[in-house]
Short mmCIF file of C-alpha atoms and ligand atoms in Angstrom, two decimals:
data_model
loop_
_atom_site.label_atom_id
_atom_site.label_comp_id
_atom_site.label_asym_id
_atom_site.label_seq_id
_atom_site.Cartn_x
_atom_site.Cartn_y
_atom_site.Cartn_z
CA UNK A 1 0.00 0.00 0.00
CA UNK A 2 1.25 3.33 -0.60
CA UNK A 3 1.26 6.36 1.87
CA UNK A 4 0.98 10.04 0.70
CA UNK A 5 -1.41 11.54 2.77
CA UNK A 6 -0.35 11.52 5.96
CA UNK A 7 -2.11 12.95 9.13
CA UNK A 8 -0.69 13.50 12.68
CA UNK A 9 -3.44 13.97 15.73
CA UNK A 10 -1.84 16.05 18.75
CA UNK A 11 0.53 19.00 17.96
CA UNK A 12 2.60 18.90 21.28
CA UNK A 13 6.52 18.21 21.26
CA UNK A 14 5.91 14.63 19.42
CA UNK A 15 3.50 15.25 17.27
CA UNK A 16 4.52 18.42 15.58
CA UNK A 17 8.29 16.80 15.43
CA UNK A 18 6.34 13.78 13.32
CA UNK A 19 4.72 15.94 11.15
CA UNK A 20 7.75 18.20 10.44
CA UNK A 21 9.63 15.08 9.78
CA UNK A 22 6.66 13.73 7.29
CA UNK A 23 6.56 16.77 5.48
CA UNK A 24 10.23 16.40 4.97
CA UNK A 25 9.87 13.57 3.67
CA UNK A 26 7.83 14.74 0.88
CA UNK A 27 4.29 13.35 2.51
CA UNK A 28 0.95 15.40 2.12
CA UNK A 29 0.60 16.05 6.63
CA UNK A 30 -2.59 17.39 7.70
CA UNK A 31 -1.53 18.69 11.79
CA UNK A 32 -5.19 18.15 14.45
CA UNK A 33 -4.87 19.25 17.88
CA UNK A 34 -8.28 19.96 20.20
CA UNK A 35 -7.95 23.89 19.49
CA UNK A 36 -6.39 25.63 16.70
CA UNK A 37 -4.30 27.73 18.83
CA UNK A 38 -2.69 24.37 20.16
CA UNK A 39 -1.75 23.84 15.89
CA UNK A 40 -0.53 26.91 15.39
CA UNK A 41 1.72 26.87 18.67
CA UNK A 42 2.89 23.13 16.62
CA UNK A 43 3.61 24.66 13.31
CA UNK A 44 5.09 28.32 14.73
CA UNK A 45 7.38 25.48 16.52
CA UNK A 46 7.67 23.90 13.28
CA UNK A 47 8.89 26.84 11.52
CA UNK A 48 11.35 27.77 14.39
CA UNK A 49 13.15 24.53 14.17
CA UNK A 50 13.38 24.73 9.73
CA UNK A 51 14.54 28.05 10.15
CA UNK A 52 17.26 27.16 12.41
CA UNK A 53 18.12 24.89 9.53
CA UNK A 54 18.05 27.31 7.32
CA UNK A 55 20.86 29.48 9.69
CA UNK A 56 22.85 26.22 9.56
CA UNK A 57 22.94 25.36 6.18
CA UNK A 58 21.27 22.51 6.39
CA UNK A 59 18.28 23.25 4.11
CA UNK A 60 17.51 26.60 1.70
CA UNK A 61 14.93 28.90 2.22
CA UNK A 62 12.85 27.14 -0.52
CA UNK A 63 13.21 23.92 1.03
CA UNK A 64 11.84 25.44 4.28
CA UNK A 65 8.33 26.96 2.58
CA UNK A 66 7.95 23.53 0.53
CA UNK A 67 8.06 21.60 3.83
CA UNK A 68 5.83 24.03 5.47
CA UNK A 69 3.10 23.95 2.38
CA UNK A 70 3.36 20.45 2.91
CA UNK A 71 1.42 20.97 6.46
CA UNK A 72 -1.79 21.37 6.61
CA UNK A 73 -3.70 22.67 10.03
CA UNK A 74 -6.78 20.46 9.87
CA UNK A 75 -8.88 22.44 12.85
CA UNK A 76 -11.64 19.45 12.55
CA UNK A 77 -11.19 15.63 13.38
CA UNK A 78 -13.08 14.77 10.36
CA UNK A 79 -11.08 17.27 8.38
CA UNK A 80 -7.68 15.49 9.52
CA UNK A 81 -9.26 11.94 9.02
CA UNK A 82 -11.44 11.73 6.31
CA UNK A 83 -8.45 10.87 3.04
CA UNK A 84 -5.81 10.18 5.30
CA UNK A 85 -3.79 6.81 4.33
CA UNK A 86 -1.81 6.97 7.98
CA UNK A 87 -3.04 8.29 11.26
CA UNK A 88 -0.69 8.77 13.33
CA UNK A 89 -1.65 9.36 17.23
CA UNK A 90 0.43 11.47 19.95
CA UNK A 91 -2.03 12.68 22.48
CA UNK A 92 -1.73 12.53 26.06
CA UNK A 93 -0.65 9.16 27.39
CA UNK A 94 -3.73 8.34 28.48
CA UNK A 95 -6.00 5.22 27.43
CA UNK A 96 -9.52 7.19 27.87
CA UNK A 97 -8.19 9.56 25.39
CA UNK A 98 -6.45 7.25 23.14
CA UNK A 99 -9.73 4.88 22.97
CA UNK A 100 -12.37 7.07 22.53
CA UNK A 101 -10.07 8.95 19.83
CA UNK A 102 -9.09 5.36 17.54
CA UNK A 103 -13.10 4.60 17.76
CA UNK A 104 -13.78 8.38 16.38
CA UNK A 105 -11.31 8.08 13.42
CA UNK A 106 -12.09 4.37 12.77
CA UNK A 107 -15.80 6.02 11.88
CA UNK A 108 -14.03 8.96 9.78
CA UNK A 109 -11.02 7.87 7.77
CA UNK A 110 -11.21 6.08 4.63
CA UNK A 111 -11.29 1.70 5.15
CA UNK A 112 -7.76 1.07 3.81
CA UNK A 113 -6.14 3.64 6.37
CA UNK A 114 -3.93 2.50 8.94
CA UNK A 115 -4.74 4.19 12.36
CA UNK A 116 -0.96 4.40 14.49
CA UNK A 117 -0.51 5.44 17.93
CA UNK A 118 2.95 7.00 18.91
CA UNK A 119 1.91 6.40 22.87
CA UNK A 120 5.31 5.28 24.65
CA UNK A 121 3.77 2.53 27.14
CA UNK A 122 0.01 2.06 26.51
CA UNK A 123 -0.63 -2.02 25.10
CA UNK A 124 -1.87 -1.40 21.65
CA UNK A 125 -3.81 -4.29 21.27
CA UNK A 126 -6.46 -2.61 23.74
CA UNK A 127 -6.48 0.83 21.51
CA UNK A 128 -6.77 -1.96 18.67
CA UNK A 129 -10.07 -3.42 20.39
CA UNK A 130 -12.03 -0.02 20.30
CA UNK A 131 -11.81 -0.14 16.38
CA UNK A 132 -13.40 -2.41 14.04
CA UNK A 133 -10.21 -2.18 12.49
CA UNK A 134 -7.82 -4.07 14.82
CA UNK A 135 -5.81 -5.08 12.22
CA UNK A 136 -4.73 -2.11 10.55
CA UNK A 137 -3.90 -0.87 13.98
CA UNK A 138 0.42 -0.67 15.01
CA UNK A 139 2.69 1.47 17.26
CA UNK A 140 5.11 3.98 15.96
CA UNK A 141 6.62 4.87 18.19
CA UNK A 142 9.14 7.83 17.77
CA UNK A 143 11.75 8.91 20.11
CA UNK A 144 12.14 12.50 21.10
CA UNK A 145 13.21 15.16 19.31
CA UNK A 146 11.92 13.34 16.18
CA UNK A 147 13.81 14.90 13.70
CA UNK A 148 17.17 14.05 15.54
CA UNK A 149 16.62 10.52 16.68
CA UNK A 150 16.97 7.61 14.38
CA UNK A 151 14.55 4.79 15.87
CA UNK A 152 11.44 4.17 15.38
CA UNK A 153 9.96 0.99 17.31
CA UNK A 154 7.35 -0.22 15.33
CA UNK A 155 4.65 -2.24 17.43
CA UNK A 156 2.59 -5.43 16.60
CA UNK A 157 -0.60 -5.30 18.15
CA UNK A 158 -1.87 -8.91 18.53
CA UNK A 159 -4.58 -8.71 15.42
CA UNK A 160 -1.85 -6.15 12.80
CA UNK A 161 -1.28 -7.17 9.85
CA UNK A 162 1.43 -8.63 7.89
CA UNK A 163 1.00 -6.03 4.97
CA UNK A 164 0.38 -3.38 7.42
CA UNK A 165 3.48 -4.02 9.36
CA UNK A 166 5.02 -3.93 6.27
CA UNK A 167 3.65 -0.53 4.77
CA UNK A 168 4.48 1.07 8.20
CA UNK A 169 8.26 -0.63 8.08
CA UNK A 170 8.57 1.34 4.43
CA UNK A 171 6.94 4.28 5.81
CA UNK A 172 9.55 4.24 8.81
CA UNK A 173 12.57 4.39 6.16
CA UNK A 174 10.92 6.82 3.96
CA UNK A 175 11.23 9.19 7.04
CA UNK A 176 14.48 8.15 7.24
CA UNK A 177 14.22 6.31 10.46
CA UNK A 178 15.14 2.94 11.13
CA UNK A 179 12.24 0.89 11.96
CA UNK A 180 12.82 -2.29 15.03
CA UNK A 181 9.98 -4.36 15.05
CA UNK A 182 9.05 -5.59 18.65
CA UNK A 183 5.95 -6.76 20.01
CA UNK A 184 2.87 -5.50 22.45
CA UNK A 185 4.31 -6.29 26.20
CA UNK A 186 4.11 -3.50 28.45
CA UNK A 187 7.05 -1.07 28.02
CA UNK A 188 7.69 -2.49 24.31
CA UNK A 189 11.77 -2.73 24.20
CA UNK A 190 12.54 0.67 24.80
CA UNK A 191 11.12 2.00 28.11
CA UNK A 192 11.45 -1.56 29.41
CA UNK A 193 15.25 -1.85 29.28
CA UNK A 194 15.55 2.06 29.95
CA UNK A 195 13.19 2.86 33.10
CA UNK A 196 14.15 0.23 35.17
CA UNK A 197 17.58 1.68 34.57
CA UNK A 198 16.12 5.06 35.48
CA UNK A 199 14.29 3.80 38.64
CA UNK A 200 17.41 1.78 39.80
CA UNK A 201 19.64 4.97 39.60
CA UNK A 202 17.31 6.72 41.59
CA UNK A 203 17.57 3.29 44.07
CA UNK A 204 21.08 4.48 44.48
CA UNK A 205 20.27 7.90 45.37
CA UNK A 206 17.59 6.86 47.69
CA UNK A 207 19.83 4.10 49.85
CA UNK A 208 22.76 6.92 49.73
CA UNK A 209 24.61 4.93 47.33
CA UNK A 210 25.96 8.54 45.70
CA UNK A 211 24.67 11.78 45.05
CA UNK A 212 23.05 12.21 41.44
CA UNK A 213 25.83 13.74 40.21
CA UNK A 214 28.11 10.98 41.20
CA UNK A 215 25.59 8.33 39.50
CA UNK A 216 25.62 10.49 36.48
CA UNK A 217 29.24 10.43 36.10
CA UNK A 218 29.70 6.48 36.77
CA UNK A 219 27.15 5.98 33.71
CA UNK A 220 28.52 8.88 31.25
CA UNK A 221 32.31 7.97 31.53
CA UNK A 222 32.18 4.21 32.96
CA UNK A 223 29.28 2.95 30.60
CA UNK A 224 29.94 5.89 27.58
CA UNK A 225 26.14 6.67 27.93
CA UNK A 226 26.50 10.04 26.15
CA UNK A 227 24.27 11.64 29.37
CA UNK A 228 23.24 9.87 33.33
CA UNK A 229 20.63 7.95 34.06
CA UNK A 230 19.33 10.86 35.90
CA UNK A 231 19.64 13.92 33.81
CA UNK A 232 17.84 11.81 31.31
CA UNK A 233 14.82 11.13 33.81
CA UNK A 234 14.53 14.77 34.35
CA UNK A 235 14.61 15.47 30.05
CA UNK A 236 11.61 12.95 30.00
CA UNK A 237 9.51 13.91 32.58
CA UNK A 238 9.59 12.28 36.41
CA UNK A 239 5.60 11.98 35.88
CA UNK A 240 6.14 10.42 33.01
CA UNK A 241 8.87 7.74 34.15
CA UNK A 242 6.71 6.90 36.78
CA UNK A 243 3.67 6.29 34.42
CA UNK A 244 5.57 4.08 32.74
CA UNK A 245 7.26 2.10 36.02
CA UNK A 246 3.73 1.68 37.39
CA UNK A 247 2.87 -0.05 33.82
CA UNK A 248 5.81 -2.27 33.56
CA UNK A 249 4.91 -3.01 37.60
CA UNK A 250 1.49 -3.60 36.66
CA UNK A 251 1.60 -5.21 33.21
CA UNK A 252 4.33 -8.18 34.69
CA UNK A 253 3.05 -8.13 38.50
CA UNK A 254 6.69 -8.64 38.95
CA UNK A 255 8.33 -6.79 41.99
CA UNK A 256 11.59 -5.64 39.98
CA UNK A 257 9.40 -3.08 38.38
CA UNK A 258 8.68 -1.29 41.71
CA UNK A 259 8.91 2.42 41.37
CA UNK A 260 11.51 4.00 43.77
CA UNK A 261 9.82 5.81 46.52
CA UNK A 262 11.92 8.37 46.18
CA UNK A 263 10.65 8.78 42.61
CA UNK A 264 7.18 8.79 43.70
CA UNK A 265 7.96 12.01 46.50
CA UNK A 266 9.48 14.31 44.15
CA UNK A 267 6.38 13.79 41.73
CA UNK A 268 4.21 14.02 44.70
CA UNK A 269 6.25 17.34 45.25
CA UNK A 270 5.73 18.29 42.22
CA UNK A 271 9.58 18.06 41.27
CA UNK A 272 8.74 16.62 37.63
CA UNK A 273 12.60 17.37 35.98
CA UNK A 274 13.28 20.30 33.64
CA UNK A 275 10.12 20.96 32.57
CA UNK A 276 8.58 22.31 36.45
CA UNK A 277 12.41 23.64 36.82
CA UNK A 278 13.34 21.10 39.35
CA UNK A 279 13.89 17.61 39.44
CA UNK A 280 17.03 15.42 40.28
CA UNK A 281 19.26 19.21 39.14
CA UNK A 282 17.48 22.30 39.69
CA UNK A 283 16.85 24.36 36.12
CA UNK A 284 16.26 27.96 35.05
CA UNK A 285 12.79 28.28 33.95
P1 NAI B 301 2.38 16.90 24.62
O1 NAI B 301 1.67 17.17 25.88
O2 NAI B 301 3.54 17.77 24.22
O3 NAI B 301 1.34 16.93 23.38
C1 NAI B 301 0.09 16.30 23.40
C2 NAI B 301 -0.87 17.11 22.53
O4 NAI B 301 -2.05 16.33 22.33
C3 NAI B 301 -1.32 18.43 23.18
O5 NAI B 301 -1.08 19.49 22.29
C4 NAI B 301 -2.82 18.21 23.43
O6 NAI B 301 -3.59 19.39 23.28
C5 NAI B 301 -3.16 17.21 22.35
N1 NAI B 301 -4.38 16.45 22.62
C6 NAI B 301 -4.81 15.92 23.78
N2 NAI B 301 -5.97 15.26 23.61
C7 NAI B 301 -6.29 15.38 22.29
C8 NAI B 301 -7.35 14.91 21.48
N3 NAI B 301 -8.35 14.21 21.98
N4 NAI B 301 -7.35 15.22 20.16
C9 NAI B 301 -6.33 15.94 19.62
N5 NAI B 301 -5.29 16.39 20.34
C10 NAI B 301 -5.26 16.12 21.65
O7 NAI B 301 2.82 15.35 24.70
P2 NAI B 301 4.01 14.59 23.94
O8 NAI B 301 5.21 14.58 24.79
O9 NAI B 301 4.06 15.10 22.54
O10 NAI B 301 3.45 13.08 23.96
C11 NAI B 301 2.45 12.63 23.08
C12 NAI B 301 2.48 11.11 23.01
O11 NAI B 301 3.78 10.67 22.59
C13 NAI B 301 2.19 10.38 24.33
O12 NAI B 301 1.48 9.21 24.05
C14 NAI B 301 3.61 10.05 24.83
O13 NAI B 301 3.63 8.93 25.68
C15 NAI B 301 4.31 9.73 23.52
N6 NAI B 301 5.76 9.87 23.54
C16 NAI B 301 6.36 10.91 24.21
C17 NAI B 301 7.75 11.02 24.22
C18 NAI B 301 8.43 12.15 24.94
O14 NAI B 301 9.65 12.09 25.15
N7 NAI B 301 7.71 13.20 25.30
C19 NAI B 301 8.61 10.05 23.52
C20 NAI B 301 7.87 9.04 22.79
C21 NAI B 301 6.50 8.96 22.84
#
C-alpha cells in the first residue's frame, strides 16, 4: 500500500516533530490538535526549528516553505481523518483519550487507512479493540526530538497485519528512520530496558549509594552513555517515568518493576525534571 497523505493527531513536542519530519519527507501532513491555537503553537514550533536549519545550512529557504506547504492545520477531526492513508496518534498518554479517539477516526477515515498510535507505554492491542479495524492498527513509536533521533519501534498489536506491518516498516525508512519491530508487552523494548535503569539509579540515590551527580558520572564515563541515568529522567519527565514504572509493575506483576519511593515524593512534590524547573538538578525556567 502506498502512503501520501499523511495525518498526525496532537501537535505537542511529538507530534509536531512527526509531522515536520513527514513533510520532509515529501508526505501530504494534515496537523489536528483539540484547538487551533494548540496547531498553530505546533507549526510556529515547526517553523522555528526549519529556520534554524536554514541558519545552519542545512536546508535553503525554498526547502523550508515547501516543507511548510506540505502541512496542513486540519482544525476538525473529520477534516484530519477523512483521506488520510496513515493516522498517526500522539495525544496525552492516556488510554480514555487514546480509545475514545481510535473509535472516532475508525468512523471517519477512509477503510484502507492505517490508524498508528505513537503512545510510549500504553498495550496497543487494547487501543486496537475499540476499532473495528484491529488489524490495521500498530505502534510507531518515535523517540524525542523526532527529527534528531533515528529509531522508530514499530509495534505489533496482537490482530496487525502482515502487509500493514510492512507498509508502516517502508513508511519508517521513507522518514528516514530505522524501523525495530518488537511486540505488544508493556514497556515495548525501549522503556522496558531504559526505566528500570532510570528507577534503579534513583535506588542508588535513595539508599545513599551517591549523590546524582556521582551516578551520572559512573554511567557517562564508565558505561559511555552520552548523558546519566538521571539527567535523562529529568529530560523525559519524572511523571512520566513513573507512568511508565507503574505499567511495567502492573503489566508483569513482577516486583523488579517497583517504582523507587523516592521517585514517587518528588512527583508528589511536584519536582517533575526540567520541565517544572526542578527535578534530580534544579533548572532555570
Ligand atoms: P504533549 O503534551 O507535548 O502533546 C500532546 C498534545 O495532544 C497536546 O497538544 C494536546 O492538546 C493534544 N491532545 C490531547 N488530547 C487530544 C485529542 N483528543 N485530540 C487531539 N489532540 C489532543 O505530549 P508529547 O510529549 O508530545 O506526547 C504525546 C504522546 O507521545 C504520548 O502518548 C507520549 O507517551 C508519547 N511519547 C512521548 C515522548 C516524549 O519524550 N515526550 C517520547 C515518545 C513517545
Amino acid at each position: 500500500m502506498s502512503i501520501q497523505r499523511f495525518t498526525v493527531i496532537g501537535a505537542g513536542q511529538m507530534g509536531s516533530g512527526i509531522a515536520q519530519v513527514a513533510a520532509q519527507s515529501g508526505f501530504e501532513v494534515r496537523l489536528h490538535d483539540v484547538k487551533e491555537e494548540l496547531i498553530r503553537k505546533g507549526l510556529a514550533g515547526i517553523e522555528k526549528n526549519l529556520n534554524r536549519q536554514v541558519s545552519k545550512e542545512r536546508i535553503s529557504e525554498a526547502d523550508r516553505d515547501g516543507v511548510l506547504s506540505r502541512i496542513q492545520p486540519a482544525v476538525t477531526l473529520e477534516e484530519a481523518a477523512n483521506e488520510a492513508d496513515i493516522v498517526v496518534e500522539a495525544v496525552v498518554e492516556n488510554m480514555e483519550v487514546k480509545t475514545s479517539l481510535f473509535r472516532r477516526l475508525d468512523g471517519m477515515c477512509p477503510t484502507h487507512a492505517i490508524l498508528a498510535s505513537n503512545t510510549s507505554s500504553l498495550p496497543i492491542t487494547e487501543i486496537a479493540a475499540a476499532t473495528q479495524r484491529p488489524e490495521q492498527v500498530i505502534g510507531m513509536h518515535f523517540m524525542n526530538p523526532v527529527p534528531v533521533m533515528k529509531l522508530v519501534e514499530v509495534i505489533r498489536g496482537l490482530a496487525t497485519s502482515d502487509a500493514v506491518y510492512k507498509t508502516v516498516e517502508e513508511l519508517a525508512r521513507a522518514m528516514g528512520k530505522t524501523p525495530v519491530e518488537v511486540n505488544d508487552f508493556p514497556g515495548f523494548v525501549s522503556n522496558r530496558v531504559l526505566m528500570p535503569m532510570i528507577n534503579e539509579a534513583i535506588y542508588t540515590v535513595y539508599e545513599g549509594v551517591a549523590t546524582p551527580e556521582a551516578v551520572d558520572e559512573v554511567m557517562k564515563l564508565g558505561m559511555n552513555h552520552p548523558m546519566g541515568p538521571l539527567t535523562l529522567a529529568d529530560f523525559i519527565g519524572l511523571d512520566t517515568c513513573l507512568y511508565i514504572m507503574e505499567t511495567l509493575y502492573e503489566g508483569f506483576g513482577d516486583s523488579k518493576y517497583r517504582p523507587c519511593p523516592l521517585l514517587r515524593k518528588y512527583v508528589k512534590a511536584g519536582w517533575l525534571g526540567k520541565k517544572s524547573g526542578r527535578g534530580f538538578y534544579v533548572y532555570e525556567k
